[in-house]
Tab-separated table of C-alpha atoms in Angstrom:
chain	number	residue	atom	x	y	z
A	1	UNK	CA	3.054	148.689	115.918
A	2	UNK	CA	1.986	145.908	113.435
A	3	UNK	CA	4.959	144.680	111.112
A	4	UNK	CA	4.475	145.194	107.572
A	5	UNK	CA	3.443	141.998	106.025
A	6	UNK	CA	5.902	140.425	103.523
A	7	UNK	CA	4.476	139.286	100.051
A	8	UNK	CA	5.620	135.618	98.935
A	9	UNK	CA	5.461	134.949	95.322
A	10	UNK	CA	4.258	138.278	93.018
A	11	UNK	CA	1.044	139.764	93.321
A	12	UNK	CA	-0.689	136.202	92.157
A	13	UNK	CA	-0.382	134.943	95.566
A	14	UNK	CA	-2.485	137.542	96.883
A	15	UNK	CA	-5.269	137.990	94.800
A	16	UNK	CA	-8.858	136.040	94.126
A	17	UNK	CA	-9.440	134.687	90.555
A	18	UNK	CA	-12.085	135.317	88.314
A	19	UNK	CA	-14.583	133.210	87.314
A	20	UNK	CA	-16.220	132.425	83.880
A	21	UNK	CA	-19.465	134.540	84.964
A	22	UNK	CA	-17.206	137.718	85.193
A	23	UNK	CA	-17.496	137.689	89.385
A	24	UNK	CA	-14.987	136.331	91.169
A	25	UNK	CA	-14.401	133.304	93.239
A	26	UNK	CA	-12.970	133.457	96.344
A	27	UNK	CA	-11.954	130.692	99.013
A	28	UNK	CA	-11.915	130.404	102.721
A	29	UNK	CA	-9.993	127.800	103.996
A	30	UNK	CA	-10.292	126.140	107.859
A	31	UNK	CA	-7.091	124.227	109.010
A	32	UNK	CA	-7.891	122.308	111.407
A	33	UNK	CA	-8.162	117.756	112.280
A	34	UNK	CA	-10.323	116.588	109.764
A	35	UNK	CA	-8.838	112.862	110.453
A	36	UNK	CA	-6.847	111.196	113.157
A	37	UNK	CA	-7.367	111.703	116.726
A	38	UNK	CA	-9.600	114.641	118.062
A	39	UNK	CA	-11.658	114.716	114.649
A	40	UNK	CA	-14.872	115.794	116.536
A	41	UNK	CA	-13.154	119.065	117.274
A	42	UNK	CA	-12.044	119.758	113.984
A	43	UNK	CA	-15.173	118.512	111.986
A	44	UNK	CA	-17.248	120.648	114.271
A	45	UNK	CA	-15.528	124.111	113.258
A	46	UNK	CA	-15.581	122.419	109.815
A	47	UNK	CA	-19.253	123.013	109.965
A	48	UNK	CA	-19.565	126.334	110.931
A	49	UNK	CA	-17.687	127.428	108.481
A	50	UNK	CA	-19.123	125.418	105.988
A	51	UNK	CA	-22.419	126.784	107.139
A	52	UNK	CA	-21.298	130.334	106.655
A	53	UNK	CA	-20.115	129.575	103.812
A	54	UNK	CA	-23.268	128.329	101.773
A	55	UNK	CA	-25.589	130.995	103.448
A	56	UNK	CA	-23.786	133.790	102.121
A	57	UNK	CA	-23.653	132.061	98.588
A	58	UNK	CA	-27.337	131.452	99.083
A	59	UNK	CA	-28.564	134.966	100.306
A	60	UNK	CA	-27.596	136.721	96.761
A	61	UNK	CA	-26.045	139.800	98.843
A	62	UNK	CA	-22.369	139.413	97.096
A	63	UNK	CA	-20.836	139.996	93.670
A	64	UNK	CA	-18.579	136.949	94.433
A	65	UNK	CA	-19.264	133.388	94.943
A	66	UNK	CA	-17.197	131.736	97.919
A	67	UNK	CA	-15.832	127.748	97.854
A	68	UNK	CA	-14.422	126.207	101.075
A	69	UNK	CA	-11.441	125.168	101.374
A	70	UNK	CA	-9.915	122.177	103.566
A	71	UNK	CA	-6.641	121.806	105.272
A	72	UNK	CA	-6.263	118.830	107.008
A	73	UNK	CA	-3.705	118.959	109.780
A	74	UNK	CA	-4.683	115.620	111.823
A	75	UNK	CA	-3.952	118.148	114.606
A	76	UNK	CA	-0.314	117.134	115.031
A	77	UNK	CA	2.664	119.033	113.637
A	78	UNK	CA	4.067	116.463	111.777
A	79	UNK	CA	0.913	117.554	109.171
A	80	UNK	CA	1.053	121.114	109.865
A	81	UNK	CA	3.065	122.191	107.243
A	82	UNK	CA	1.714	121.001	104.375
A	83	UNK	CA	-1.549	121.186	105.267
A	84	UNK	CA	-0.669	125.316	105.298
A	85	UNK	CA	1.333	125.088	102.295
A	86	UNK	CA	-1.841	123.634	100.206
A	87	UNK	CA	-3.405	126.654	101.364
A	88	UNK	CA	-1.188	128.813	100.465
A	89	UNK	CA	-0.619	127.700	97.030
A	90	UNK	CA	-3.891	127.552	96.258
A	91	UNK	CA	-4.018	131.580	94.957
A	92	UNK	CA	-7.958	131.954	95.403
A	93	UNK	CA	-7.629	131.174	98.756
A	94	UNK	CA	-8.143	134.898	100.951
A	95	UNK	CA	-7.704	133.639	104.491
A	96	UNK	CA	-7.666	130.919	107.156
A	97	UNK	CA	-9.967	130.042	109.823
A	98	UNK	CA	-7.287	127.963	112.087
A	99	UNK	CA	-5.157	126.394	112.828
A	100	UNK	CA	-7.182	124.913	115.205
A	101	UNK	CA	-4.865	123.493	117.689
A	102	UNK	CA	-1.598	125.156	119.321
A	103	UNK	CA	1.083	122.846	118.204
A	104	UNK	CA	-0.101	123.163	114.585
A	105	UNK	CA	-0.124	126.900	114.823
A	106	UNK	CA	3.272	127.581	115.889
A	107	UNK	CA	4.259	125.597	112.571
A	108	UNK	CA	2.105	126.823	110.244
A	109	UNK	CA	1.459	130.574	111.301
A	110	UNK	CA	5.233	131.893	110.590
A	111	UNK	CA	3.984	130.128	107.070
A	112	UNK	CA	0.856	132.342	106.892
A	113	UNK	CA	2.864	135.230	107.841
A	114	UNK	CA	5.444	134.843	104.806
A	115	UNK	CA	2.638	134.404	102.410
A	116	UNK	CA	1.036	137.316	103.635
A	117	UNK	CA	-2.600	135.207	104.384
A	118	UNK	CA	-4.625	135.883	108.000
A	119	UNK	CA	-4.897	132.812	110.045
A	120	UNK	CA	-7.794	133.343	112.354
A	121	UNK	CA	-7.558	130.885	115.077
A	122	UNK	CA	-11.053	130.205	116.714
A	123	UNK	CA	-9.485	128.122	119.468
A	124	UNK	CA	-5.855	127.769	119.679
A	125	UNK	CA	-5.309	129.284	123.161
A	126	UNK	CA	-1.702	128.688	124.101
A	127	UNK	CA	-0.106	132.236	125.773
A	128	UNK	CA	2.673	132.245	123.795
A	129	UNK	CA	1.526	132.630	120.382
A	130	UNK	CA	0.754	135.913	120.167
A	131	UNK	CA	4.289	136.654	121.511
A	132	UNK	CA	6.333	135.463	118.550
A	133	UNK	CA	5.582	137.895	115.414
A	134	UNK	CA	3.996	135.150	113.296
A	135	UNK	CA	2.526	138.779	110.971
A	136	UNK	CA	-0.627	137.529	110.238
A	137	UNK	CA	-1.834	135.710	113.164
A	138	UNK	CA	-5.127	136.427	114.864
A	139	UNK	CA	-6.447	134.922	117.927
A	140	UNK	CA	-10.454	134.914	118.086
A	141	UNK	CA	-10.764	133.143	121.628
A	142	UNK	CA	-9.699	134.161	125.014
A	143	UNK	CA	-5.958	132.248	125.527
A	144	UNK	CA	-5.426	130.133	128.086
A	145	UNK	CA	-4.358	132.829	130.795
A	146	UNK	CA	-8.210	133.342	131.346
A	147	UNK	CA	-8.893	129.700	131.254
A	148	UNK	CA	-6.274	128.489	133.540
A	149	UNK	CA	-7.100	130.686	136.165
A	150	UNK	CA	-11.110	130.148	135.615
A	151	UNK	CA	-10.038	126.382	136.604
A	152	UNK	CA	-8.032	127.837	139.539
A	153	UNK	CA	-10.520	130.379	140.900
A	154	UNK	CA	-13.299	127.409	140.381
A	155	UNK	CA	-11.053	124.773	142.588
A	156	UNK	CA	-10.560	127.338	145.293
A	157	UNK	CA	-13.848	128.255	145.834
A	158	UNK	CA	-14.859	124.812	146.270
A	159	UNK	CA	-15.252	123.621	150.150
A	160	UNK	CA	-12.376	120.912	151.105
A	161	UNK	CA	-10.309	121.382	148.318
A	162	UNK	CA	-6.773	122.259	149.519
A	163	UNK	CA	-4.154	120.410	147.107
A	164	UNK	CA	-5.064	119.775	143.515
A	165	UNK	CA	-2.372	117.884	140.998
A	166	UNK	CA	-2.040	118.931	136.971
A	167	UNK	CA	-1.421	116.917	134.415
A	168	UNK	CA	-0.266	117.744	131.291
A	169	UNK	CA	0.025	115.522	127.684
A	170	UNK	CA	3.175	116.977	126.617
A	171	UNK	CA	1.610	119.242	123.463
A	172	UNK	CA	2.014	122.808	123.281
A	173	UNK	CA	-1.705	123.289	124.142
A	174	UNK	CA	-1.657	120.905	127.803
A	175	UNK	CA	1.905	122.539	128.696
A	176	UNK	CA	0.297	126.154	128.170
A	177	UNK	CA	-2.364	125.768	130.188
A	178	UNK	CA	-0.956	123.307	132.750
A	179	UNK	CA	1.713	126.235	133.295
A	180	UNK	CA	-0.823	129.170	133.667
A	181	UNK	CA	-2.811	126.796	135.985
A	182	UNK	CA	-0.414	126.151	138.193
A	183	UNK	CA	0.595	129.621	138.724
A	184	UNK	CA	-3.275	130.777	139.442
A	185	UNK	CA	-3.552	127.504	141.662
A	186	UNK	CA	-0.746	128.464	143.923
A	187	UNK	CA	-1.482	132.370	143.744
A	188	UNK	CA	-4.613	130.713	145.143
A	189	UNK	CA	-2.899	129.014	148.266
A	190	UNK	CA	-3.961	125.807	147.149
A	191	UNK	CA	-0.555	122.972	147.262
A	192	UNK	CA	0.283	121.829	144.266
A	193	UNK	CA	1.624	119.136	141.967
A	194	UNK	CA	2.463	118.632	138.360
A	195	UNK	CA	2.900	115.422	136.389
A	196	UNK	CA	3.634	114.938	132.656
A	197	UNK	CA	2.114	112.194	130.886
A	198	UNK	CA	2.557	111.777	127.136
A	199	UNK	CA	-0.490	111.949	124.764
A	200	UNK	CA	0.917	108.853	123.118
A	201	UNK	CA	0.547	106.459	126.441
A	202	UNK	CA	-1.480	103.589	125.930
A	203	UNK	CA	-2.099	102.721	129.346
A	204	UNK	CA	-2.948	105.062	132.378
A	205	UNK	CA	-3.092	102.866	135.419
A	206	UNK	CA	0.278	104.175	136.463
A	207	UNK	CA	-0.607	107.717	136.282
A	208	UNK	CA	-4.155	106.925	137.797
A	209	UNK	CA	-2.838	105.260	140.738
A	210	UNK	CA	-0.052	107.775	141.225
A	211	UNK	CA	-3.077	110.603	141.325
A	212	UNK	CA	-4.762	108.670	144.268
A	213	UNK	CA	-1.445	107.892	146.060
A	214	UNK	CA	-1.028	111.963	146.350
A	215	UNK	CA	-4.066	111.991	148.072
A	216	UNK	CA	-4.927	115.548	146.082
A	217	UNK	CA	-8.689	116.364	146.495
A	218	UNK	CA	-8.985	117.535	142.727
A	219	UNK	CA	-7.094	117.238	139.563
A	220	UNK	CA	-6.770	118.721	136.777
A	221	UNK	CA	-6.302	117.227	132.916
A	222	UNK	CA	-4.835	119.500	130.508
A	223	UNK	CA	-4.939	117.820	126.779
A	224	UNK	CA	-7.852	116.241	124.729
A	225	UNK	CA	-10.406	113.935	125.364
A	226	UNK	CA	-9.102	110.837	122.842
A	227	UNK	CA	-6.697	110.555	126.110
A	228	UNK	CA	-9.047	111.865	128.920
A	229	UNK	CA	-11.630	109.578	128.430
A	230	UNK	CA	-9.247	105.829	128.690
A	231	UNK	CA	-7.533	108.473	132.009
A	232	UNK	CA	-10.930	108.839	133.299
A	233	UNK	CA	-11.877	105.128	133.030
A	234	UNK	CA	-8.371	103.889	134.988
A	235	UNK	CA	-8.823	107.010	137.475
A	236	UNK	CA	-12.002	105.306	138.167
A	237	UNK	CA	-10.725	101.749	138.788
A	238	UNK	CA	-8.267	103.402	140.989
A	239	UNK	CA	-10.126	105.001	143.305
A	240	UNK	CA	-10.356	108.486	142.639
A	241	UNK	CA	-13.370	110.467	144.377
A	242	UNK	CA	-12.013	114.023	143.850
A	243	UNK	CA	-12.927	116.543	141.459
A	244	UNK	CA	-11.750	116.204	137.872
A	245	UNK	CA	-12.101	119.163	135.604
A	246	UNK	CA	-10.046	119.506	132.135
A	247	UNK	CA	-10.645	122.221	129.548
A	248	UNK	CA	-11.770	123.109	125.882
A	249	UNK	CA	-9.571	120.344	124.122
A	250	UNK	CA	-11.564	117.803	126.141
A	251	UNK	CA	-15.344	119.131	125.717
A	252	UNK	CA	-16.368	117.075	123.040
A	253	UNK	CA	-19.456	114.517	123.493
A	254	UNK	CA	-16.340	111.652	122.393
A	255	UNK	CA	-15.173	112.044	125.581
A	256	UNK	CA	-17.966	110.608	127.134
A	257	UNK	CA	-18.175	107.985	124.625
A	258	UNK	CA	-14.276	106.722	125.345
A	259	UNK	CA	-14.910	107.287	128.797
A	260	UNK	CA	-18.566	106.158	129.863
A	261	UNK	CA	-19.480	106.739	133.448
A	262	UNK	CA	-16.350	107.306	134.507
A	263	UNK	CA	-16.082	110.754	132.908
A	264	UNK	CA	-19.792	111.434	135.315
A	265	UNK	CA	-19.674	114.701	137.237
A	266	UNK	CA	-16.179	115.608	135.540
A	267	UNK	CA	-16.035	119.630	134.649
A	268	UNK	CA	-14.818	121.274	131.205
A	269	UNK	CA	-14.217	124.335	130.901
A	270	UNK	CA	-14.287	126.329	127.354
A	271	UNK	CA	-13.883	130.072	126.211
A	272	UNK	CA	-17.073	129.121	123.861
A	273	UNK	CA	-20.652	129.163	124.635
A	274	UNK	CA	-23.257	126.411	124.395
A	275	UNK	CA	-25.075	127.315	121.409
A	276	UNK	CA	-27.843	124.854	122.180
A	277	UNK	CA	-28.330	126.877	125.570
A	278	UNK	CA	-27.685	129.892	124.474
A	279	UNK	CA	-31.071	131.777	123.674
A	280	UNK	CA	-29.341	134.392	121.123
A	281	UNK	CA	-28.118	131.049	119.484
A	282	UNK	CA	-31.372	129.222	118.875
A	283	UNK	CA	-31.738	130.340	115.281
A	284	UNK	CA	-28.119	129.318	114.180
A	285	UNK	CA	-28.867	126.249	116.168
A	286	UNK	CA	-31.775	125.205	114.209
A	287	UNK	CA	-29.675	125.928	110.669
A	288	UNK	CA	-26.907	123.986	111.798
A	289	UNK	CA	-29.075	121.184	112.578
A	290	UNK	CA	-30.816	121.115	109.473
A	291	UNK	CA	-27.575	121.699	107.501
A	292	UNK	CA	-25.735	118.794	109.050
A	293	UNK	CA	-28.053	116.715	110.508
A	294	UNK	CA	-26.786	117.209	114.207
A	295	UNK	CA	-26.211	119.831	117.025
A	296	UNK	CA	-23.487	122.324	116.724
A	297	UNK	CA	-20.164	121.403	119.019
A	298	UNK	CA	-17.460	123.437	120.552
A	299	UNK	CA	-16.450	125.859	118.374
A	300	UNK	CA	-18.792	125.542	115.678
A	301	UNK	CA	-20.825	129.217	116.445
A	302	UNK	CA	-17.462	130.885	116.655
A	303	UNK	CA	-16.296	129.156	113.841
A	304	UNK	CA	-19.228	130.376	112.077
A	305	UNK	CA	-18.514	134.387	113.266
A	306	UNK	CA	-15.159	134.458	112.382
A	307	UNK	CA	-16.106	133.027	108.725
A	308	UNK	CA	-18.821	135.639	108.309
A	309	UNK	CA	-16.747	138.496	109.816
A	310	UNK	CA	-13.641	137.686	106.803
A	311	UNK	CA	-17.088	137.702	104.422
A	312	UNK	CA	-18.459	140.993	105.522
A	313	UNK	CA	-14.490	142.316	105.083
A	314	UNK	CA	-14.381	140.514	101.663
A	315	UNK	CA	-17.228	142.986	100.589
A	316	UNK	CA	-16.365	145.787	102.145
A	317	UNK	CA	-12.905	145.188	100.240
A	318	UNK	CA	-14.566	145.277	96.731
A	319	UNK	CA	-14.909	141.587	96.995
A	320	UNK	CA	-11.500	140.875	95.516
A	321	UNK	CA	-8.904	141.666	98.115
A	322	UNK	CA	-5.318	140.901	97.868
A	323	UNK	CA	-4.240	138.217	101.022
A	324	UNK	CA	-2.586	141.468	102.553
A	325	UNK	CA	-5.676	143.796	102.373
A	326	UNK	CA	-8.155	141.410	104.090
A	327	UNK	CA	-5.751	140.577	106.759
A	328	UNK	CA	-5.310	144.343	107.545
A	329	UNK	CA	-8.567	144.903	107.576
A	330	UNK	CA	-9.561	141.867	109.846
A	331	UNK	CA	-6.962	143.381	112.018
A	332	UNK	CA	-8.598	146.161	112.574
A	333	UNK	CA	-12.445	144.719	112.737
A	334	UNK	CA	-14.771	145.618	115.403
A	335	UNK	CA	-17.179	143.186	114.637
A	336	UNK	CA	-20.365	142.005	116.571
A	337	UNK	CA	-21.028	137.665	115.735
A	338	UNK	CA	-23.615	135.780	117.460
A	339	UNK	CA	-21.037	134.619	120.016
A	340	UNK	CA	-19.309	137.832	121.117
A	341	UNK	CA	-18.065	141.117	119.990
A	342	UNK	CA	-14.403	140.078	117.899
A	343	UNK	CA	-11.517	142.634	117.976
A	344	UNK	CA	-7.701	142.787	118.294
A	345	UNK	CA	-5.137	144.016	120.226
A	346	UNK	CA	-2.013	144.738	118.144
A	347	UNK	CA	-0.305	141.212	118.912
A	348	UNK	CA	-3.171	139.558	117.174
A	349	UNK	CA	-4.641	139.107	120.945
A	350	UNK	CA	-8.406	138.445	121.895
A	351	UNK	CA	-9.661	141.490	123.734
A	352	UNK	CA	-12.568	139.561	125.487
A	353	UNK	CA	-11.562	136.818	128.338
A	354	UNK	CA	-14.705	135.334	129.125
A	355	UNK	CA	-14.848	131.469	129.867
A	356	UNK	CA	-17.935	129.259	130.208
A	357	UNK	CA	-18.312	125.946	132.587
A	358	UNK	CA	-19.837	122.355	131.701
A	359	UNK	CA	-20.360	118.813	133.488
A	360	UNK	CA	-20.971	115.553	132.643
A	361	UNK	CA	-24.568	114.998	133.933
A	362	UNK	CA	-26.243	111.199	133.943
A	363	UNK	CA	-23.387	110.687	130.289
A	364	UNK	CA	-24.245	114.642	128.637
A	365	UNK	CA	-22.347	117.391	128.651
A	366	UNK	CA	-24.014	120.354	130.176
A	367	UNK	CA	-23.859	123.742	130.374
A	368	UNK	CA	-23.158	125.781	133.428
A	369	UNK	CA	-22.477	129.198	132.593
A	370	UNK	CA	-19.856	131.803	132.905
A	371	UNK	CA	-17.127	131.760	135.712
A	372	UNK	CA	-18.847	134.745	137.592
A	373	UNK	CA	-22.334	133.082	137.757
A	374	UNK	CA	-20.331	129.777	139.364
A	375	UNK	CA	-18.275	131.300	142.085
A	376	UNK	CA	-19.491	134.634	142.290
C-alpha cells in the first residue's frame, strides 16, 4: 500500500496561484545538472521539458498557462538540497521532473516526500531507490537491474570473452550498477573483477594499466562520460584491445569529444531510445530541432513524456491541483508517450525494463537497438 503523503506548510504549499487573467499559473520544475560536470545530460532533459512546456502553452487546449521551472543540482549532492528546497518553496510549483542523477535523488526525494510534491525521475536508475519510502518518488526508466544484466547478457554472448573487470566511480549511480553487473556477469560464468576508482581522479594511467595487467578481454565503466572519456584516452595508451562498454551516464556525444578516437567501437548502453532513429520519433525530432537548434540527446523524448503526462493530469485535475492530488494521480497513470507506455508499481517502480544498445562508429554515437535484436 502507498503511504499517505504528509503536507509541509498549510494548504499554500500545495496549491497553484492565480494569475491576473483569472486562470491560473502553474509550474513544472526539472532538477537536474544545469552546470558543472555532466551538463550535456542535464541540459538535454532541460529541453524536453522545456519543449513540452511551450507546446502546450501554444496549442490553446488549457485553462492554465504553465512556466518552467529550474533546479540546478550540478549533479552532486553537495547541491541537492537546495536545489529541491527552491522548488519546494516556490508554491506554484506542481511537480518535478528529476532528480536526474541517483546521488541527488536519495537527498532530495525524502525532501519531495515531506512537501508532499512528485519527483518523476526520467533517469535515475539506482535499485535502491524505490526501496526506501521517499512518498512521492516515481521512477520513469527501467533501474539498473535491467541494465546491468543487458551489459552482462551482451558480454557473454560475445565469442572469446571469458573474464571481464568493472569499474565503478564511487557515486551512488556507478556502485548500483557496478553491483547488479557483477552479479549478472558471474550468474553468467564469466570471471570477474571489480575496481573502484573515484570520479574525482585526475589521472587514469594507473587504473588503465592495471585493466591491461588483468589481462580481462572486456571491461566495463560504470559512471559518466566527463571521466570515461580522459579513462578511454589512457586505456588506449595502455594497450587495451578488449571490449569497453559503459552505460546511460556515459552516452552523451561529450564523451567522444573528451575522449576522441579512443572512445571508437566503445558500447553504451541506455534504457532510452534514439529519437533520431526512432521512426515514431521523427516528428518530435524535427520540433526539437527547430526549438533548440540541435538534435535531441539522451533523455530528452522521455523527458518530454513525462512533462506532458503531469500536463494531461494537471487538466484532468481541474487544472489547479494541490502537490498531493497530482502526485496521486501520476501514481496511478497509465499513460501512452512517444517513448513507451509509463505506469507504476506501488514502490514508485518502472513497470517496463527495456534497454537499447549504441557504439561509437568512425567518432558518432550510434544506435543499435534493443538487447533482444543484439543477442537474440
Amino acid at each position: 500500500m502507498r503511504l499517505a503523503i504528509p503536507v509541509a506548510v498549510g494548504g499554500l504549499l500545495l496549491t497553484g496561484c492565480s494569475s491576473d487573467d483569472g486562470g491560473s499559473t502553474i509550474k513544472i520544475a526539472y532538477q537536474g545538472p544545469l552546470s558543472g560536470q555532466n551538463v550535456g545530460l542535464g541540459e538535454n532533459m532541460e529541453r524536453g521539458v522545456q519543449l513540452a512546456i511551450n507546446e502546450a502553452n501554444a496549442s490553446g487546449d488549457y485553462d492554465f498557462e504553465l512556466e518552467y521551472f529550474a533546479a540546478d543540482d550540478q549533479g552532486s549532492e553537495t547541491e541537492a538540497t537546495a536545489a529541491a528546497q527552491s522548488a519546494i518553496d516556490d508554491t506554484d510549483v506542481v511537480a518535478v521532473v528529476g532528480p536526474a542523477f541517483s546521488g541527488p535523488t536519495e537527498i532530495s526525494a525524502p525532501l519531495y516526500g515531506q512537501a508532499g510534491l512528485a519527483a518523476v525521475t526520467p533517469s535515475a536508475t539506482n535499485p535502491t531507490l524505490t526501496e526506501q519510502e521517499f512518498g512521492t518518488f516515481l521512477r520513469a526508466v527501467p533501474n539498473d537491474n535491467a541494465q546491468g544484466a543487458a551489459m552482462a547478457d551482451f558480454l557473454a554472448a560475445q565469442d572469446g570473452v571469458d573474464s571481464v573487470m568493472v569499474i565503478d566511480d564511487v557515486t551512488p549511480y556507478g556502485e548500483g550498477l557496478s553491483d547488479v553487473a557483477v552479479a549478472s556477469l558471474e550468474e553468467a560464468g564469466l570471471d570477474v573483477q571489480r575496481q573502484h576508482v573515484p570520479q574525482e581522479t585526475v589521472d587514469y594511467g594507473n587504473a588503465a594499466r592495471g585493466v591491461v595487467e588483468s589481462g580481462v578481454d572486456a571491461l566495463i565503466y560504470a559512471g559518466y562520460y566527463e571521466a570515461l572519456g580522459p579513462f578511454t584516452t589512457r586505456l588506449d595508451e595502455a594497450g587495451f584491445d578488449g571490449i569497453g562498454i559503459s552505460g546511460d551516464g556515459s552516452k552523451d556525444e561529450e564523451l567522444v569529444n573528451l575522449g576522441g578516437d579512443a572512445t571508437e567501437g566503445w558500447y553504451l548502453t541506455c534504457p532510452c531510445t534514439d529519437a533520431t532513429e526512432e521512426p515514431g520519433l521523427a516528428d518530435f525530432a524535427e520540433r526539437y530541432e527547430a526549438e533548440f537548434g540541435l538534435a535531441p540527446g539522451t533523455y530528452s523524448a522521455e523527458a518530454y513524456d513525462i512533462t506532458n503526462m503531469i500536463i494531461e493530469q494537471i487538466a484532468g485535475l481541474g487544472g489547479d491541483p494541490s502537490r498531493e492530488e497530482l502526485y496521486q494521480a501520476l501514481a496511478g497513470v497509465e499513460y501512452q508517450g512517444l517513448t513507451k507506455s509509463f505506469s507504476f508499481d506501488d514502490a514508485g517502480e518502472f513497470t517496463n525494463e527495456a534497454v537499447f544498445f549504441y557504439q561509437v562508429t568512425d567518432g558518432v554515437i550510434g544506435y543499435l537497438g534493443g538487447t533482444e535484436e543484439l543477442i537474440g
